[in-house]
Tab-separated table of C-alpha atoms in Angstrom:
chain	number	residue	atom	x	y	z
A	207	MET	CA	88.494	49.325	124.602
A	208	ARG	CA	91.230	51.762	125.378
A	209	SER	CA	90.750	53.815	122.241
A	210	LYS	CA	87.053	54.124	122.991
A	211	LYS	CA	87.848	55.557	126.362
A	212	THR	CA	90.243	58.025	124.783
A	213	LEU	CA	87.634	58.969	122.208
A	214	PHE	CA	85.090	59.487	124.940
A	215	SER	CA	87.338	61.710	126.999
A	216	ILE	CA	88.279	63.738	123.913
A	217	GLY	CA	84.595	64.131	123.205
A	218	VAL	CA	83.868	65.377	126.701
A	219	PHE	CA	86.852	67.703	126.523
A	220	LEU	CA	85.690	69.217	123.219
A	221	LEU	CA	82.170	69.631	124.516
A	222	LEU	CA	83.404	71.390	127.637
A	223	SER	CA	85.681	73.668	125.640
A	224	ALA	CA	82.828	74.547	123.308
A	225	MET	CA	80.650	75.323	126.312
A	226	SER	CA	83.287	77.509	127.925
A	227	LEU	CA	83.639	79.375	124.617
A	228	ILE	CA	79.917	80.018	124.453
A	229	GLY	CA	79.948	81.038	128.088
A	230	SER	CA	82.660	83.624	127.561
A	231	GLU	CA	80.840	85.023	124.522
A	232	ALA	CA	77.789	85.640	126.638
A	233	ALA	CA	79.792	87.263	129.421
A	234	THR	CA	81.152	90.107	127.282
A	235	PRO	CA	78.810	93.092	127.446
A	236	SER	CA	77.310	93.841	124.061
A	237	PRO	CA	78.012	97.387	122.874
A	238	ALA	CA	75.116	99.829	122.931
A	239	LYS	CA	72.896	99.956	119.875
A	240	GLU	CA	74.546	101.792	117.035
A	241	ILE	CA	73.183	104.990	115.581
A	242	PRO	CA	73.446	104.841	111.786
A	243	ILE	CA	75.770	107.524	110.431
A	244	SER	CA	75.523	108.453	106.763
A	245	ALA	CA	78.619	108.594	104.600
A	246	GLU	CA	77.850	112.266	104.074
A	247	MET	CA	77.989	112.991	107.832
A	248	LYS	CA	81.229	111.058	108.127
A	249	GLU	CA	82.720	113.188	105.404
A	250	LYS	CA	81.407	116.395	106.919
A	251	PHE	CA	82.779	115.552	110.363
A	252	PRO	CA	86.118	113.807	109.835
A	253	ILE	CA	87.870	112.498	112.939
A	254	LYS	CA	91.491	113.226	113.881
A	255	ALA	CA	93.984	110.498	112.919
A	256	HIS	CA	94.935	109.772	116.554
A	257	HIS	CA	91.282	108.981	117.324
A	258	ALA	CA	90.450	107.313	113.996
A	259	LYS	CA	93.312	104.867	114.599
A	260	LEU	CA	91.358	103.594	117.607
A	261	SER	CA	88.180	103.263	115.513
A	262	LEU	CA	86.352	105.630	117.859
A	263	LYS	CA	82.688	105.982	116.952
A	264	CYS	CA	80.746	109.267	116.924
A	265	THR	CA	78.905	108.197	120.065
A	266	ASP	CA	82.111	107.503	121.993
A	267	CYS	CA	82.416	111.289	122.172
A	268	HIS	CA	78.840	112.445	121.542
A	269	GLU	CA	77.389	110.494	124.455
A	270	ASN	CA	73.739	110.965	125.427
A	271	GLN	CA	73.155	113.480	122.649
A	272	GLY	CA	70.245	111.693	121.021
A	273	ASP	CA	69.904	109.604	117.876
A	274	ASN	CA	70.252	112.322	115.291
A	275	PRO	CA	73.874	113.078	114.395
A	276	GLU	CA	72.776	116.405	112.866
A	277	ASN	CA	71.969	117.547	116.393
A	278	PHE	CA	75.273	116.573	117.993
A	279	LYS	CA	76.767	119.335	120.099
A	280	LEU	CA	80.197	120.214	121.454
A	281	ILE	CA	81.456	117.776	124.092
A	282	GLY	CA	83.341	120.273	126.281
A	283	ASP	CA	86.296	119.605	128.567
A	284	GLU	CA	84.323	116.970	130.416
A	285	GLY	CA	83.866	114.950	127.222
A	286	CYS	CA	87.599	114.944	126.523
A	287	LEU	CA	88.503	114.210	130.137
A	288	SER	CA	86.234	111.168	130.378
A	289	CYS	CA	89.063	109.456	128.452
A	290	HIS	CA	91.986	111.801	129.118
A	291	LYS	CA	91.597	111.755	132.920
A	292	SER	CA	92.393	115.279	134.155
A	293	LYS	CA	94.073	118.556	133.235
A	294	VAL	CA	96.728	117.932	135.844
A	295	TYR	CA	97.462	114.510	134.350
A	296	LEU	CA	97.721	116.050	130.861
A	297	ALA	CA	100.056	118.755	132.194
A	298	GLU	CA	102.205	116.012	133.698
A	299	ARG	CA	102.539	114.281	130.319
A	300	LEU	CA	104.336	117.368	128.951
A	301	LYS	CA	106.291	118.020	132.140
A	302	PHE	CA	109.624	118.482	130.383
A	303	MET	CA	108.201	121.694	128.906
A	304	ASP	CA	107.671	123.131	132.407
A	305	THR	CA	111.431	123.489	132.680
A	306	LEU	CA	111.196	126.349	130.158
A	307	HIS	CA	107.687	127.418	131.245
A	308	VAL	CA	106.143	126.693	127.848
A	309	ASN	CA	103.852	123.737	128.667
A	310	PRO	CA	100.548	124.414	126.849
A	311	HIS	CA	98.762	122.256	129.431
A	312	ASN	CA	100.301	124.181	132.319
A	313	SER	CA	100.406	127.716	131.034
A	314	ILE	CA	102.815	130.143	132.694
A	315	HIS	CA	99.888	132.573	132.800
A	316	ASP	CA	96.919	130.376	133.723
A	317	GLY	CA	98.229	127.022	134.953
A	318	PRO	CA	96.389	123.797	134.005
A	319	LYS	CA	93.088	125.608	133.543
A	320	LEU	CA	92.601	126.375	129.859
A	321	TYR	CA	89.705	124.894	127.882
A	322	CYS	CA	90.712	122.191	125.418
A	323	ASP	CA	88.984	124.018	122.578
A	324	GLU	CA	91.198	127.059	122.990
A	325	CYS	CA	93.607	124.902	120.989
A	326	HIS	CA	92.223	121.470	119.997
A	327	PHE	CA	89.391	120.849	117.542
A	328	GLU	CA	88.131	117.491	116.436
A	329	HIS	CA	86.491	118.125	113.078
A	330	GLN	CA	88.706	120.912	111.810
A	331	LYS	CA	92.330	121.933	111.991
A	332	SER	CA	93.381	122.697	115.562
A	333	ASP	CA	94.569	126.115	116.674
A	334	ASN	CA	96.853	127.315	119.484
A	335	MET	CA	95.815	130.228	121.702
A	336	CYS	CA	99.427	130.975	122.703
A	337	LEU	CA	100.007	132.013	119.077
A	338	SER	CA	97.776	135.052	119.478
A	339	CYS	CA	100.521	136.752	121.492
A	340	HIS	CA	103.707	134.732	120.880
A	341	SER	CA	103.356	134.299	117.145
A	342	ASN	CA	107.010	133.443	116.518
A	343	ASP	CA	108.097	131.469	119.561
A	344	VAL	CA	105.318	128.937	119.794
A	345	LYS	CA	106.538	126.835	116.887
A	346	LEU	CA	109.919	126.511	118.605
A	347	TRP	CA	108.363	125.583	121.937
A	348	MET	CA	105.980	122.843	120.780
A	349	ARG	CA	104.691	121.018	117.736
A	350	GLU	CA	101.557	122.013	115.894
A	351	THR	CA	98.511	121.294	118.058
A	352	PRO	CA	97.390	117.740	117.252
B	218	MET	CA	148.617	78.732	96.710
B	219	MET	CA	147.635	82.102	98.214
B	220	LYS	CA	146.490	83.228	94.807
B	221	LYS	CA	144.364	80.148	94.383
B	222	ILE	CA	142.587	80.700	97.679
B	223	LEU	CA	142.019	84.327	96.851
B	224	LEU	CA	140.610	83.386	93.479
B	225	PHE	CA	138.344	80.822	95.068
B	226	ILE	CA	137.042	83.374	97.553
B	227	LYS	CA	136.596	85.903	94.795
B	228	SER	CA	134.561	83.550	92.659
B	229	LYS	CA	132.383	82.655	95.587
B	230	LEU	CA	132.327	86.168	97.004
B	231	PHE	CA	128.617	86.425	96.863
B	232	LEU	CA	128.142	83.110	98.630
B	233	PHE	CA	130.604	84.047	101.332
B	234	GLY	CA	128.917	87.377	101.778
B	235	ALA	CA	125.470	85.863	101.958
B	236	ALA	CA	126.577	83.220	104.442
B	237	GLY	CA	128.250	85.923	106.521
B	238	VAL	CA	125.156	88.042	106.614
B	239	PHE	CA	123.034	85.032	107.461
B	240	ILE	CA	125.278	83.894	110.293
B	241	GLY	CA	125.478	87.448	111.585
B	242	LEU	CA	121.733	87.786	111.552
B	243	LEU	CA	121.190	84.509	113.376
B	244	PHE	CA	123.866	85.381	115.887
B	245	SER	CA	122.451	88.764	116.712
B	246	LEU	CA	118.932	87.438	116.920
B	247	ALA	CA	120.079	84.699	119.264
B	248	MET	CA	121.780	87.343	121.339
B	249	TYR	CA	118.667	89.480	121.327
B	250	GLU	CA	116.590	86.462	122.310
B	251	GLY	CA	118.882	85.507	125.146
B	252	LEU	CA	119.152	89.048	126.445
B	253	HIS	CA	115.476	89.802	126.392
B	254	ARG	CA	114.547	86.563	128.083
B	255	THR	CA	116.079	87.481	131.414
B	256	SER	CA	113.811	89.750	133.239
B	257	ASP	CA	114.386	92.543	135.724
B	258	ASP	CA	115.265	96.241	135.665
B	259	LYS	CA	118.829	95.662	136.921
B	260	PHE	CA	119.439	93.442	133.949
B	261	CYS	CA	117.709	95.495	131.291
B	262	ILE	CA	119.660	98.622	132.165
B	263	VAL	CA	122.912	96.881	131.266
B	264	CYS	CA	122.417	98.680	127.989
B	265	HIS	CA	122.532	102.381	128.598
B	266	GLU	CA	119.931	103.054	125.920
B	267	MET	CA	117.368	101.483	128.260
B	268	ALA	CA	118.028	104.116	130.968
B	269	PRO	CA	115.105	106.505	130.278
B	270	MET	CA	112.658	103.592	130.131
B	271	VAL	CA	113.910	102.148	133.400
B	272	ALA	CA	113.859	105.569	135.106
B	273	ALA	CA	110.278	106.208	133.976
B	274	TYR	CA	109.383	102.680	135.131
B	275	HIS	CA	110.623	103.521	138.634
B	276	ASN	CA	108.192	106.483	138.658
B	277	ASP	CA	105.211	104.288	137.751
B	278	VAL	CA	102.818	102.389	139.984
B	279	HIS	CA	103.958	99.248	138.143
B	280	GLY	CA	107.583	99.993	138.969
B	281	GLY	CA	107.302	100.351	142.724
B	282	ALA	CA	106.050	103.965	142.959
B	283	GLY	CA	102.490	103.106	144.038
B	284	LYS	CA	100.855	102.557	147.412
B	285	THR	CA	101.084	98.802	146.966
B	286	GLY	CA	104.772	98.979	146.083
B	287	ILE	CA	104.275	96.267	143.487
B	288	LYS	CA	107.122	95.877	140.999
B	289	VAL	CA	106.040	94.184	137.785
B	290	THR	CA	109.013	92.620	135.981
B	291	CYS	CA	109.807	94.070	132.578
B	292	VAL	CA	109.091	90.846	130.727
B	293	THR	CA	105.577	90.515	132.139
B	294	CYS	CA	104.551	93.392	129.872
B	295	HIS	CA	107.209	92.817	127.208
B	296	LEU	CA	107.073	89.102	126.608
B	297	PRO	CA	110.204	87.681	125.137
B	298	HIS	CA	109.727	86.948	121.476
B	299	ASP	CA	108.604	83.322	121.361
B	300	ASN	CA	110.666	82.393	118.384
B	301	VAL	CA	113.126	83.925	116.014
B	302	LEU	CA	111.007	83.560	112.876
B	303	ALA	CA	107.963	85.223	114.398
B	304	TYR	CA	110.256	87.976	115.603
B	305	ILE	CA	111.648	88.628	112.118
B	306	ALA	CA	108.124	88.597	110.706
B	307	THR	CA	106.916	91.122	113.284
B	308	LYS	CA	109.856	93.382	112.674
B	309	ALA	CA	109.293	93.261	108.932
B	310	ARG	CA	105.607	93.953	109.405
B	311	ASN	CA	106.313	96.943	111.624
B	312	GLY	CA	108.496	98.368	108.940
B	313	VAL	CA	111.159	98.804	111.586
B	314	VAL	CA	114.737	98.181	110.550
B	315	GLU	CA	115.752	94.732	111.669
B	316	GLY	CA	117.051	94.237	115.169
B	317	ALA	CA	120.338	92.986	113.834
B	318	ILE	CA	121.114	96.338	112.295
B	319	HIS	CA	120.677	98.015	115.649
B	320	PHE	CA	123.238	95.778	117.209
B	321	PHE	CA	125.789	96.424	114.526
B	322	GLY	CA	124.686	100.016	114.182
B	323	ASN	CA	124.550	102.905	116.597
B	324	PRO	CA	122.083	102.471	119.468
B	325	ASP	CA	122.248	106.190	120.246
B	326	ALA	CA	120.688	106.834	116.851
B	327	ILE	CA	117.481	104.948	117.721
B	328	ASP	CA	114.502	107.287	117.601
B	329	TRP	CA	112.649	106.181	120.722
B	330	HIS	CA	110.061	108.948	120.288
B	331	ALA	CA	109.027	107.580	116.905
B	332	ASN	CA	109.282	103.991	118.082
B	333	ARG	CA	106.362	104.564	120.465
B	334	ALA	CA	104.065	104.332	117.450
B	335	ASN	CA	104.863	100.588	117.404
B	336	LYS	CA	103.836	100.013	121.005
B	337	GLU	CA	100.969	97.702	120.064
B	338	HIS	CA	103.612	95.286	118.801
B	339	PHE	CA	105.995	95.202	121.741
B	340	VAL	CA	103.550	95.432	124.650
B	341	GLU	CA	101.897	92.128	125.490
B	342	ASP	CA	98.228	92.541	126.406
B	343	GLU	CA	98.164	89.012	127.831
B	344	GLY	CA	100.548	90.249	130.511
B	345	CYS	CA	98.184	93.079	131.528
B	346	ILE	CA	95.141	90.805	131.485
B	347	GLY	CA	96.970	88.273	133.645
B	348	CYS	CA	96.723	90.776	136.511
B	349	HIS	CA	93.771	92.967	135.486
B	350	THR	CA	91.613	89.874	135.030
B	351	ASN	CA	88.227	91.574	135.377
B	352	TYR	CA	88.933	94.713	133.345
B	353	LYS	CA	85.740	94.091	131.334
B	354	THR	CA	83.399	93.823	134.296
B	355	ASN	CA	85.054	95.607	137.250
B	356	THR	CA	82.509	98.206	138.348
B	357	ASN	CA	85.221	100.232	140.096
B	358	ILE	CA	86.320	101.284	136.613
B	359	SER	CA	84.435	104.322	135.262
B	360	ALA	CA	81.519	103.774	132.862
B	361	LYS	CA	83.624	105.278	130.069
B	362	GLY	CA	86.432	102.878	130.902
B	363	LEU	CA	84.117	99.865	130.680
B	364	LYS	CA	82.647	101.155	127.417
B	365	MET	CA	86.168	101.455	126.001
B	366	HIS	CA	87.058	97.979	127.203
B	367	ALA	CA	84.017	96.563	125.407
B	368	HIS	CA	85.179	98.511	122.342
B	369	TYR	CA	88.659	96.945	122.692
B	370	GLU	CA	87.056	93.517	122.877
B	371	SER	CA	84.886	94.125	119.810
B	372	LEU	CA	87.970	94.950	117.709
B	373	LYS	CA	90.029	92.054	119.011
B	374	ASN	CA	89.732	89.622	116.137
B	375	THR	CA	89.508	92.187	113.365
B	376	ASP	CA	92.113	94.016	111.299
B	377	LYS	CA	91.412	97.100	113.439
B	378	LYS	CA	92.716	95.389	116.557
B	379	ILE	CA	94.200	97.756	119.158
B	380	GLY	CA	96.206	97.139	122.317
B	381	CYS	CA	95.837	98.126	125.979
B	382	ALA	CA	98.726	100.542	125.409
B	383	SER	CA	96.936	102.207	122.453
B	384	CYS	CA	94.812	103.980	125.071
B	385	HIS	CA	96.845	103.645	128.240
B	386	ALA	CA	99.761	105.772	127.090
B	387	GLU	CA	102.847	105.715	129.305
B	388	VAL	CA	101.492	102.913	131.475
B	389	GLY	CA	104.447	101.078	133.019
B	390	HIS	CA	106.602	104.159	132.384
B	391	HIS	CA	105.133	107.231	134.058
B	392	GLY	CA	106.243	110.402	132.248
B	393	LEU	CA	107.945	108.460	129.437
B	394	LYS	CA	107.721	111.312	126.924
B	395	SER	CA	109.398	113.754	129.306
B	396	MET	CA	112.039	111.236	130.278
B	397	LEU	CA	112.899	110.562	126.631
B	398	ASN	CA	113.148	114.324	126.147
B	399	TYR	CA	115.611	114.702	129.016
B	400	TYR	CA	117.855	112.215	127.253
B	401	LYS	CA	117.250	113.417	123.713
B	402	PRO	CA	115.014	116.430	123.091
B	403	GLU	CA	112.405	116.120	120.350
B	404	TYR	CA	112.690	119.779	119.376
B	405	PRO	CA	115.963	121.701	118.816
B	406	TYR	CA	114.822	124.565	121.094
B	407	TYR	CA	115.400	122.306	124.116
B	408	ASN	CA	118.894	121.150	123.136
B	409	GLY	CA	121.259	121.544	126.079
B	410	LYS	CA	118.520	123.061	128.263
B	411	LEU	CA	117.371	119.828	129.899
B	412	ASP	CA	120.772	118.460	130.939
B	413	LYS	CA	120.204	119.243	134.613
B	414	GLN	CA	117.050	117.106	134.589
B	415	LYS	CA	118.939	114.271	132.949
B	416	GLU	CA	121.702	114.451	135.559
B	417	GLU	CA	119.155	114.224	138.377
B	418	VAL	CA	117.559	111.195	136.739
B	419	GLU	CA	120.905	109.455	136.316
B	420	LYS	CA	121.802	110.122	139.941
B	421	LYS	CA	118.517	108.681	141.169
B	422	LEU	CA	118.899	105.685	138.853
B	423	SER	CA	122.328	104.761	140.147
B	424	GLU	CA	121.077	105.069	143.726
B	425	THR	CA	117.977	102.941	143.083
B	426	LEU	CA	119.906	100.230	141.278
B	427	LYS	CA	122.807	100.099	143.702
């Protein structure tokens, strides 16, 4: 008698757990429909290691740019800042460099106003606009632009 | 008699050595366990190498610097390692030199800058989720944020799994990179030029923890 009761309650418990599992599955929003990206495009537009590590997809950056990856455009500062918050926040992350006035995100000349693509590129090697005038010092002040 | 003992030890040198290493390892792990189980900032700073982390914590909204004044205990985000074996396994997997070596070695030599690359392994997402319960559905979070949280979820049970801290850099420790630089500059150019900043931090720390 007793073991039947136990069996029954275990049964109910399992059923409820299964239901709660199914419930939670349904609650998670399903990601937007994927645009197929050919291997060729992936090779032509490689992604930086710091973003690849997070398995970012093309459309995480190229948002609302249509279904044809050939037609993807630049994403501008706004694209970067949708994840990286704000220029002031980015300047703050390198605050120790302000002590010597060499913070690339808070330039001694322009403040936290420069465009990201004056230094950072996604699909090619990055550059650093400070180099154009301070060709020797920049590599002492900061690492190569990631 | 002496000679005999010496001979015995010599013949079993390897065994003695191995046992010594084993006991040492267990001892230091037990110590590590015990130490990391207790929880707050006053305790964690007992070891001076924790100073930059604690200072940056005090500047964060999770460390009492926000409007709400909430102070999340260290171990809510850094769960104590549940058991010694799992701990050793994690360490080995991370490719980080074993904890034991740090205790017998020189803590000042730890490269905290490089160690940040392992943050997925020492930050406990369950801790974050315990408070940010509706991070997947909260419409106060930006659309991009929610999209990223769905992305996080979709990777959860795969080999590409990422952590909350993979994206939320310096959360829990506002300005961590700068703070670590005040204590030990990443680039030689800064050597000796950030000491004033470090002094200010130390002064504030000793006042806060008084």
